[in-house]
Coordinates of C-alpha atoms and ligand atoms in Angstrom, one line a residue:
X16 CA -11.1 -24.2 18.8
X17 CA -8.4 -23.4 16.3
X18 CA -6.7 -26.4 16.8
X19 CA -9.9 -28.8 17.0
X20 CA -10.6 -27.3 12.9
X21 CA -7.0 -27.8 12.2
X22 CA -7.1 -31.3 13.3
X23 CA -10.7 -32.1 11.8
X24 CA -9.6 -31.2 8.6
X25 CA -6.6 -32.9 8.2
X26 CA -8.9 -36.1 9.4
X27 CA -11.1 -35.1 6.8
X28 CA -8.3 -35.5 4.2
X29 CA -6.7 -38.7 5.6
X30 CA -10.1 -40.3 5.0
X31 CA -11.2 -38.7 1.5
X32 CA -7.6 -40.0 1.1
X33 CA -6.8 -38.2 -2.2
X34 CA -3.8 -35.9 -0.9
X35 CA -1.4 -34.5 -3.9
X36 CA -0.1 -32.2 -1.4
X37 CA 1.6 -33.0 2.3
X38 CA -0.6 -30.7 3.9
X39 CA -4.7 -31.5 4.9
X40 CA -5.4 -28.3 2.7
X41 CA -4.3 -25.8 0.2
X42 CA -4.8 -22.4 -0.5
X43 CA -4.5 -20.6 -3.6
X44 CA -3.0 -17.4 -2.6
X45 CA -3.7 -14.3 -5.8
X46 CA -1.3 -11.4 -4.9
X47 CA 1.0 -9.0 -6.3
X48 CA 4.3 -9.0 -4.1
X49 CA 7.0 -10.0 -6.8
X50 CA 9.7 -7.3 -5.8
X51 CA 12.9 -8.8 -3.4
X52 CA 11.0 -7.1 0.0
X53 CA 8.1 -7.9 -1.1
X54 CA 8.3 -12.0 -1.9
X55 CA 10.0 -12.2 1.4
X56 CA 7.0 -11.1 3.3
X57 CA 5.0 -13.7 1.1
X58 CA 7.5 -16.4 2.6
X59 CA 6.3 -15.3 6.3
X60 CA 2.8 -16.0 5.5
X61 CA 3.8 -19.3 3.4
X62 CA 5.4 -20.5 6.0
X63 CA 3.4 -19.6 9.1
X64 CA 0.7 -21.4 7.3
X65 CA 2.4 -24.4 6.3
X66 CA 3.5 -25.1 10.1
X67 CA -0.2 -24.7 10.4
X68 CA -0.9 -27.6 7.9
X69 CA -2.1 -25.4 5.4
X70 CA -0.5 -25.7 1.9
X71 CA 0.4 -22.8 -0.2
X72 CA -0.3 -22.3 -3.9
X73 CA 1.6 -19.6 -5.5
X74 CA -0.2 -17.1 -7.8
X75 CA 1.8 -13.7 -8.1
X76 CA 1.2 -11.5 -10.7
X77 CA 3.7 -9.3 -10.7
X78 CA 2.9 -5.6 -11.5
X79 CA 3.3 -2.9 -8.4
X80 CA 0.2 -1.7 -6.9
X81 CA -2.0 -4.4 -8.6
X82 CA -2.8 -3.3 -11.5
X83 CA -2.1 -6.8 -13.5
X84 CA -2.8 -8.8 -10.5
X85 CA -6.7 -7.2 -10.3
X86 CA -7.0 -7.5 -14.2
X87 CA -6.2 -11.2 -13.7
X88 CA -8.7 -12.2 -11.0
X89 CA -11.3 -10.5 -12.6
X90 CA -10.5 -12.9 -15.4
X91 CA -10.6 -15.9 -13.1
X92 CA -13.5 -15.3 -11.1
X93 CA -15.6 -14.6 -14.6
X94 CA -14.3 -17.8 -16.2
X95 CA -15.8 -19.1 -12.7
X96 CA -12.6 -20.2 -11.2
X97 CA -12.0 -17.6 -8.2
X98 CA -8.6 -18.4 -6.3
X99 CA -9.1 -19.6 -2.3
X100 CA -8.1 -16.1 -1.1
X101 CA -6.7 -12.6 -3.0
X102 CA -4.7 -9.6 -1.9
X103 CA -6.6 -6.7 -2.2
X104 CA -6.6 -2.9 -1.4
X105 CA -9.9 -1.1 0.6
X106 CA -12.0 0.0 -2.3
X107 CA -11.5 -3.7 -4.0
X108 CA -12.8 -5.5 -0.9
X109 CA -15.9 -3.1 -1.0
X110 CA -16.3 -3.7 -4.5
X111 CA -16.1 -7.6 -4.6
X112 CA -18.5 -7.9 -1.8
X113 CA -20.8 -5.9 -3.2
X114 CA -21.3 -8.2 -6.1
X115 CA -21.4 -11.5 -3.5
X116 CA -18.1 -12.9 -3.9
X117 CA -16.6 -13.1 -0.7
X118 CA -16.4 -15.2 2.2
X119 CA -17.4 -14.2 6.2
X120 CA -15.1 -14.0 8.4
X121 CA -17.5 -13.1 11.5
X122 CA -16.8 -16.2 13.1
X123 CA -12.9 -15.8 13.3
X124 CA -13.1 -12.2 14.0
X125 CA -15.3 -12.6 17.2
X126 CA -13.5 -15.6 18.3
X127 CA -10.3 -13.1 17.7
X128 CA -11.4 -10.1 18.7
X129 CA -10.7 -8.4 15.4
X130 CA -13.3 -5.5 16.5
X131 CA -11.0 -4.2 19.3
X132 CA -7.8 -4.1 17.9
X133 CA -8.0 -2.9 14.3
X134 CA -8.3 0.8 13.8
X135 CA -12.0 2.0 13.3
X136 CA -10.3 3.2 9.6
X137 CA -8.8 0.0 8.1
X138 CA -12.5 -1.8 9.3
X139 CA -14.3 0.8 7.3
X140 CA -12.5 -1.5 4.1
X141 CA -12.6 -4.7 5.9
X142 CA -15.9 -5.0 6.9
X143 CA -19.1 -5.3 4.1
X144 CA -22.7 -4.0 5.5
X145 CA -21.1 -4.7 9.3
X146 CA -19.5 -8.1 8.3
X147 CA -15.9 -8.8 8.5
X148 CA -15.3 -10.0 4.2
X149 CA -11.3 -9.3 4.4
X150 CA -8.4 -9.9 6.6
X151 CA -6.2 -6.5 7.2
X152 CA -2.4 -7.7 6.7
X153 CA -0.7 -4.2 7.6
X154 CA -0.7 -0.5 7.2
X155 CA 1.2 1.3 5.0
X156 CA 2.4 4.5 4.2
X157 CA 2.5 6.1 0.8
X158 CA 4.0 9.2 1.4
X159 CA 7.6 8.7 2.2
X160 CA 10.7 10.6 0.9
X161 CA 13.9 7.5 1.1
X162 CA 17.2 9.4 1.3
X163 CA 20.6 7.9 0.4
X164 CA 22.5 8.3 4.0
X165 CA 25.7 8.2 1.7
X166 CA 24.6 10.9 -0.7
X167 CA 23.7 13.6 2.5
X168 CA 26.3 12.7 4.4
X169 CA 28.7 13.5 1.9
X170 CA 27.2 16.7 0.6
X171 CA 26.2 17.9 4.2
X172 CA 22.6 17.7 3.7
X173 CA 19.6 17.2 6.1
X174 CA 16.5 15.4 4.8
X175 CA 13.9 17.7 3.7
X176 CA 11.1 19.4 6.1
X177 CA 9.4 21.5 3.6
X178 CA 9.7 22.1 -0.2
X179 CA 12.1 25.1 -0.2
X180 CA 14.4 22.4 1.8
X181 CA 13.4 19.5 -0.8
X182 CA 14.6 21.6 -3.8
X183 CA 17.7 23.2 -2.5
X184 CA 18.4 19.3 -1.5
X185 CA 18.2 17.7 -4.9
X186 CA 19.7 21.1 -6.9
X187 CA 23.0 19.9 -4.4
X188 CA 22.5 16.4 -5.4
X189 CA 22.2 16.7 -8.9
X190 CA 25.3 19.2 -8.9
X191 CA 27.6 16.8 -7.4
X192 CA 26.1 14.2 -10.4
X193 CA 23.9 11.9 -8.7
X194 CA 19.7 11.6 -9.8
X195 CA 18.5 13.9 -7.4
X196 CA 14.8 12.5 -7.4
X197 CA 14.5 8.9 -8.5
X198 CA 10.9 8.4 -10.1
X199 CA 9.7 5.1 -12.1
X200 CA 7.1 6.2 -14.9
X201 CA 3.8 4.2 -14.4
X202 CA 0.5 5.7 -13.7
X203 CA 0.3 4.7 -9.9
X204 CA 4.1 5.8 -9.0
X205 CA 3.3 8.9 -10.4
X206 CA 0.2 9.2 -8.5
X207 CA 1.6 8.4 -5.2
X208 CA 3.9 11.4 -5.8
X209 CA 1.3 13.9 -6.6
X210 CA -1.1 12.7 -3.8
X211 CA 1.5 13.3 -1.2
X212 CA 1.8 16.9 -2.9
X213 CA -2.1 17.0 -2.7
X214 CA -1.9 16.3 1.2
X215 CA 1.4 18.8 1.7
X216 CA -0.6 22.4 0.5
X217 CA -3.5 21.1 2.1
X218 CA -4.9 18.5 4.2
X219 CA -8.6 19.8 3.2
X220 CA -7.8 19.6 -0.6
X221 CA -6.7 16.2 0.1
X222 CA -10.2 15.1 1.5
X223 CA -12.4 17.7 -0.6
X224 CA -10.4 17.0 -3.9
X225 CA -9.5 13.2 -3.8
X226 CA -11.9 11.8 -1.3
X227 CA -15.2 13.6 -1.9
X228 CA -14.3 14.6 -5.6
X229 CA -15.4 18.2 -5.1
X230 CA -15.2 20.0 -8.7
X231 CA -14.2 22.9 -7.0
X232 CA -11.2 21.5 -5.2
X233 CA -10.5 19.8 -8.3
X234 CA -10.2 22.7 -10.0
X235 CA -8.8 25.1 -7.5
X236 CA -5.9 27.5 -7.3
X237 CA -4.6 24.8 -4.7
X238 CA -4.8 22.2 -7.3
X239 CA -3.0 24.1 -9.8
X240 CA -0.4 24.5 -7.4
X241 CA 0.2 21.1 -6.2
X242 CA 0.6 20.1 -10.1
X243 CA 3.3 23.0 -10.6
X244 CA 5.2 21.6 -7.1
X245 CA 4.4 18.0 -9.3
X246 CA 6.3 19.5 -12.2
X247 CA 9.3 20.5 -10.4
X248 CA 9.7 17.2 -9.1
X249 CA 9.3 15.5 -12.3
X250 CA 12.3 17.9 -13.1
X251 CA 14.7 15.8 -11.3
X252 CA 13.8 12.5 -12.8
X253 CA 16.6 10.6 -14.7
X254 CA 16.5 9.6 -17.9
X255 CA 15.3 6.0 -17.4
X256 CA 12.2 7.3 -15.8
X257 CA 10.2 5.9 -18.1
X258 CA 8.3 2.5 -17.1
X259 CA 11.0 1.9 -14.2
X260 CA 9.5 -0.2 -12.1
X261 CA 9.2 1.1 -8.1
X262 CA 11.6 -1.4 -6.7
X263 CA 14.2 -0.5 -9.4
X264 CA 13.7 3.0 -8.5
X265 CA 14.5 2.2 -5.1
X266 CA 17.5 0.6 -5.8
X267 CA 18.7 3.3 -7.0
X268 CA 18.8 4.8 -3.5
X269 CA 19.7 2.0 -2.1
X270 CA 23.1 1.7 -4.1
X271 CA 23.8 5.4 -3.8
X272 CA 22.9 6.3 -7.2
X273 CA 20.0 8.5 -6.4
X274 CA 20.0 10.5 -3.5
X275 CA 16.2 10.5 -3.1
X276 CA 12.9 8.7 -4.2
X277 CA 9.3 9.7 -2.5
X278 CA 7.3 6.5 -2.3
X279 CA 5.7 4.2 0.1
X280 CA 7.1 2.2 2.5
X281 CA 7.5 -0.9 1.0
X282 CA 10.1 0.4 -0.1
X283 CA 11.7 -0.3 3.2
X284 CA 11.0 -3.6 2.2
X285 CA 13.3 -3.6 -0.4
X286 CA 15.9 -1.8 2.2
X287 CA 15.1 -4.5 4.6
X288 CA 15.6 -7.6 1.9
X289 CA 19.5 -5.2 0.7
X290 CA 20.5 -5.9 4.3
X291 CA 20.5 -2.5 5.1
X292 CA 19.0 -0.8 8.2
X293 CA 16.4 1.6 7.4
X294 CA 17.0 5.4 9.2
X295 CA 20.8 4.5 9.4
X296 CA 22.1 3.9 5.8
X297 CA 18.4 4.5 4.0
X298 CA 17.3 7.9 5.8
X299 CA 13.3 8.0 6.2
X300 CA 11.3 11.7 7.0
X301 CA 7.3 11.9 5.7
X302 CA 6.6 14.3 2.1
X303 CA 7.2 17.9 3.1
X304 CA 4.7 19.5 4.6
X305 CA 2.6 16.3 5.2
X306 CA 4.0 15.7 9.2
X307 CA 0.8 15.5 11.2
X308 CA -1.2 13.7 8.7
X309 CA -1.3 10.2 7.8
X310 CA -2.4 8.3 4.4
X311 CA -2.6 4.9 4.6
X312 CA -3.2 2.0 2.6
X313 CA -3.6 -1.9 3.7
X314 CA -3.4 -4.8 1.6
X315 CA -6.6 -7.0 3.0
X316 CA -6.5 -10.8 1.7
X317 CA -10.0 -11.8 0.6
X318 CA -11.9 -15.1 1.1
X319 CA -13.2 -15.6 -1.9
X320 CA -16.8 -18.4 -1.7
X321 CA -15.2 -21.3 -3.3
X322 CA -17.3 -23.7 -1.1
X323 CA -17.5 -25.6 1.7
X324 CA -14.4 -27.4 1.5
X325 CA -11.9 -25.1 1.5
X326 CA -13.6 -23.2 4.6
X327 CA -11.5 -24.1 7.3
X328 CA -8.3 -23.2 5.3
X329 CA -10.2 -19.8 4.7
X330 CA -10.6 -19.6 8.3
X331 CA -7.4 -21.0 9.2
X332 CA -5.3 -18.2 6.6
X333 CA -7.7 -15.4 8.3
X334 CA -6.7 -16.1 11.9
X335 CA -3.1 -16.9 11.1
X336 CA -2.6 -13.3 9.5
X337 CA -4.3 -12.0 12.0
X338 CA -2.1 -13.1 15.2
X339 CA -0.3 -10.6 16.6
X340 CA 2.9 -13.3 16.0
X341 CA 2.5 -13.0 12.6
X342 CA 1.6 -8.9 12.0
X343 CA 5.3 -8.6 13.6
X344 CA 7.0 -10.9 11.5
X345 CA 5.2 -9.8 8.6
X346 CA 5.5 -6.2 9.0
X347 CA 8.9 -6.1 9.9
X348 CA 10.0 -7.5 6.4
X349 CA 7.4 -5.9 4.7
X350 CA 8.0 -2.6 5.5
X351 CA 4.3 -1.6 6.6
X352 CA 3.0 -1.4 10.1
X353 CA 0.7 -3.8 11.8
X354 CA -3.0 -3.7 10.8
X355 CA -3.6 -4.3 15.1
X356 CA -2.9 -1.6 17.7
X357 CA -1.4 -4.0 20.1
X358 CA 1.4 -5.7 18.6
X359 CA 4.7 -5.0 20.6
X360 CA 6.6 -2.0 19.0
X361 CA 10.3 -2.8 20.3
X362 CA 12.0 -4.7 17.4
X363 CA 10.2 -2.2 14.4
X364 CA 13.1 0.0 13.0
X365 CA 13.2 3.8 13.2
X366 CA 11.2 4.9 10.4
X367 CA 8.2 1.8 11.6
X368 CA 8.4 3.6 15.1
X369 CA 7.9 6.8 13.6
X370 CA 4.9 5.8 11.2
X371 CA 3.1 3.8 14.4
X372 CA 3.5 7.4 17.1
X373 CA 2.6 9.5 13.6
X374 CA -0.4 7.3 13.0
X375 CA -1.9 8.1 17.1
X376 CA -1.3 11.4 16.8
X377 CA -2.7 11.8 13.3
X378 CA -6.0 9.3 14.2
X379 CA -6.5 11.7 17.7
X380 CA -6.2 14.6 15.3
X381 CA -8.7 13.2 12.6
X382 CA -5.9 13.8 10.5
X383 CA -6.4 10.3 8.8
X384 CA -7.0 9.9 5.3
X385 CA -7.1 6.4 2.6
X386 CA -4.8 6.4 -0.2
X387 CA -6.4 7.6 -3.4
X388 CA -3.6 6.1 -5.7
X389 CA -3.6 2.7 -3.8
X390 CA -6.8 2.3 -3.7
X391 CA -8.3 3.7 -0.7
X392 CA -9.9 6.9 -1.8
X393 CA -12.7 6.0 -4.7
X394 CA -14.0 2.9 -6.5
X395 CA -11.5 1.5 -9.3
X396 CA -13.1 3.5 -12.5
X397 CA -13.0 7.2 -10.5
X398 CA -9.7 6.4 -9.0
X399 CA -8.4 5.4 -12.6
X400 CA -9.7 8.9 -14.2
X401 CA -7.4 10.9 -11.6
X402 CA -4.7 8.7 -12.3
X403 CA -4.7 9.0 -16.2
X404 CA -5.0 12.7 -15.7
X405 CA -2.2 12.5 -13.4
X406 CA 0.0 10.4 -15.8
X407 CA -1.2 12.7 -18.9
X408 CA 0.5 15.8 -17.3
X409 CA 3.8 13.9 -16.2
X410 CA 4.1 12.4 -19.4
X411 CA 4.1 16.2 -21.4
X412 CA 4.3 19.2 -20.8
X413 CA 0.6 20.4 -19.8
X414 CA 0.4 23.4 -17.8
X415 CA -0.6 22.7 -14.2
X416 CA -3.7 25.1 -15.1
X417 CA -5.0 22.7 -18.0
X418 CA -3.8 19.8 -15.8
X419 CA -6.2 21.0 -13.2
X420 CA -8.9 21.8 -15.6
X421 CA -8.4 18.3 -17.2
X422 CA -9.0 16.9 -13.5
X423 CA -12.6 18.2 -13.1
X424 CA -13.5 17.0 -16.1
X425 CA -12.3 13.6 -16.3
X426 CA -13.7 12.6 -12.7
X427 CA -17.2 14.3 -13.7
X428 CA -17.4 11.9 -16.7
X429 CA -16.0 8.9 -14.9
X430 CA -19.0 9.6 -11.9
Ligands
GAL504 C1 0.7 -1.2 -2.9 C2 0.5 -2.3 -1.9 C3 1.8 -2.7 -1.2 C4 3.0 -2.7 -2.2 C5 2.9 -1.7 -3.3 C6 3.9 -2.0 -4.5 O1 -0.5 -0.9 -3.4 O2 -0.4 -2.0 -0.9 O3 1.7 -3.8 -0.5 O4 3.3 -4.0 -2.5 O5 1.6 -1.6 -3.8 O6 3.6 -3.2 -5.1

């Protein structure tokens, strides 16, 4: 069926006869993946669509987590210019179909089977009033602690299982003159660290405090303490912690400056595109205190309605990040785990094996939870009033009490 689109449209285009580009069709791709992993994965989906006779037209904004690269499609699809397809995170999806921008996908995703395979979680974001509107490209996994194999193998150190283990680690690493915990200074960096703090005291302060926005678990004794672990941390920043970007950060691990960073995994990406082998020379373990759990986040691409004519591009990008070919290819570069349950596990390194048995046990345990700071947690504007609370306090000195207090009241007025 696939193949008889494929083939009609490039028909179409030999007889409309006005092709600037070799293939039948282009699509404008908007995404965010600038960093070294990260435009390497954006070469697997160039060129799986390309040997599928769909073009690709470039437009990165670069900015980790998206910031820039939402700012910007806003822009274009009020000037009335949307792009063919865009990169976004859960909450976006929901958002842009709710004011009728996007595509369906139903077609692809019963001739595919998408309903079977992708977790019940990521459809929640990909799926608009029961209609598939986005195309999950991966899972990832924000709460990460990278560990400089070099660094704790020299000082005799073990990565980190709770944090009386993660402070008696980076006390030895800063001793022996290394950054102990490398951190980059933007608002969503600062809030992947502090939501993976959120999820260590408590996996119910996690879901009463960031997901359901409960004033009391805002406020709590709980919260005050996961801001005062937040402060410790920040302790062990470096000097050029301010506006570091995440993938600089993780270079910093990666050549043996840092012994440390908590982040994602794409930073594996980053490992990955280094040459080096994640769990050998880049160690991997989950946030203390957060084994059991799982927060996730998925990058979805988005077909925006930009009319009949680029349809079977639309339909043709969908299918080709959906095949299980592709999720492998993708994933292993990108540092993320397949979006699909049944993609074959055997070439995924260590730390991917680990996330994929972490995410069964953690889905069987209900133990499953969307990423506040990457979108998967609340709608843009109540996301962004934890987030500028969150970058207030690591910015000063606010006590973790009036960092707490400052919560409550800054998600009230944003609701
Ligand atoms: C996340 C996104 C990832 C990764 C990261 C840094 O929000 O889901 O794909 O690229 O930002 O840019």
């Amino acid at each position: 069926m696939t193949v008889k689109s494929t083939c009609a449209v490039a028909a179409l285009s030999v007889a409309l006869g006005g092709a600037t580009s070799v293939f039948a069709q282009d699509v404008e791709v908007l995404h965010w993946w600038t960093s070294g992993g990260e435009a390497a994965a954006v070469s697997v989906l160039k060129e799986d669509l390309e040997g599928k006779g769909t073009g690709w037209v470039d437009m990165a904004v670069a900015g980790g987590g998206g910031d820039a690269a939402m700012t910007t499609l806003r822009a274009r699809v009020t000037a009335g210019d949307p792009p063919t397809a865009a990169q976004m995170l859960g909450m976006n999806v929901r958002e842009w179909a709710d004011e009728g921008y996007l595509g369906n996908l139903n077609e692809i995703a019963a001739a595919e089977g998408w309903d079977e395979v992708v977790p019940p979680a990521v459809q929640a974001f990909g799926k608009y009033e029961g209609n598939w509107v986005a195309a999950p490209v991966n899972m990832h996994r924000p709460h990460w602690v990278w560990g400089s194999a070099k660094i704790f193998d020299e000082l005799g150190l073990e990565m980190p299982t709770n944090w009386d283990e993660f402070f008696a680690a980076a006390d030895a690493i800063e001793a022996a003159g290394y950054t102990a915990v490398a951190q980059g200074g933007q608002a969503w960096q600062e809030a992947t660290i502090w939501e993976a703090i959120v999820l260590s005291i408590d996996p119910n302060l996690y879901q009463s405090a960031l997901i359901e926005a409960d004033p009391e678990a805002l406020g709590s004794d709980q919260m005050v303490e996961a801001f005062e672990i937040y402060r410790k941390v920040l302790g062990y920043a470096d000097d050029g912690y301010a506006g570091r970007d995440w993938n600089l950060t993780t270079a910093l691990v990666i050549n043996g400056e840092a012994g440390m960073q908590i982040m994602g995994d794409w930073a594996k990406g980053e490992v990955v595109a280094a040459g080096l082998t994640p769990g050998e020379e880049i160690l991997c373990s989950v946030v203390p205190g957060t084994q059991g759990s799982f927060l996730f986040n998925t990058d979805f691409f988005a077909m925006f309605d930009v009319g009949e004519g680029k349809q079977a591009a639309q339909q043709n990008m969908a299918q080709s990040v959906m095949s299980v070919s592709f999720q492998e290819t993708f994933n292993l570069t990108k540092g993320s785990i397949p979006a699909r349950t049944d993609v074959p596990q055997g070439n995924f390194d260590a730390c991917a094996q680990k996330s994929m048995a972490d995410l069964a046990e953690a889905t069987a345990a209900d133990q499953l939870y969307g990423s506040l700071a990457h979108g998967h947690g609340q709608p843009a504007a109540i996301q962004g009033a934890y987030l500028d609370v969150v970058t207030a306090f690591a910015n000063s000195d606010q006590s973790a009490a009036d960092a707490a207090a400052a919560l409550v009241a800054s998600v009230a007025a944003a609701q």
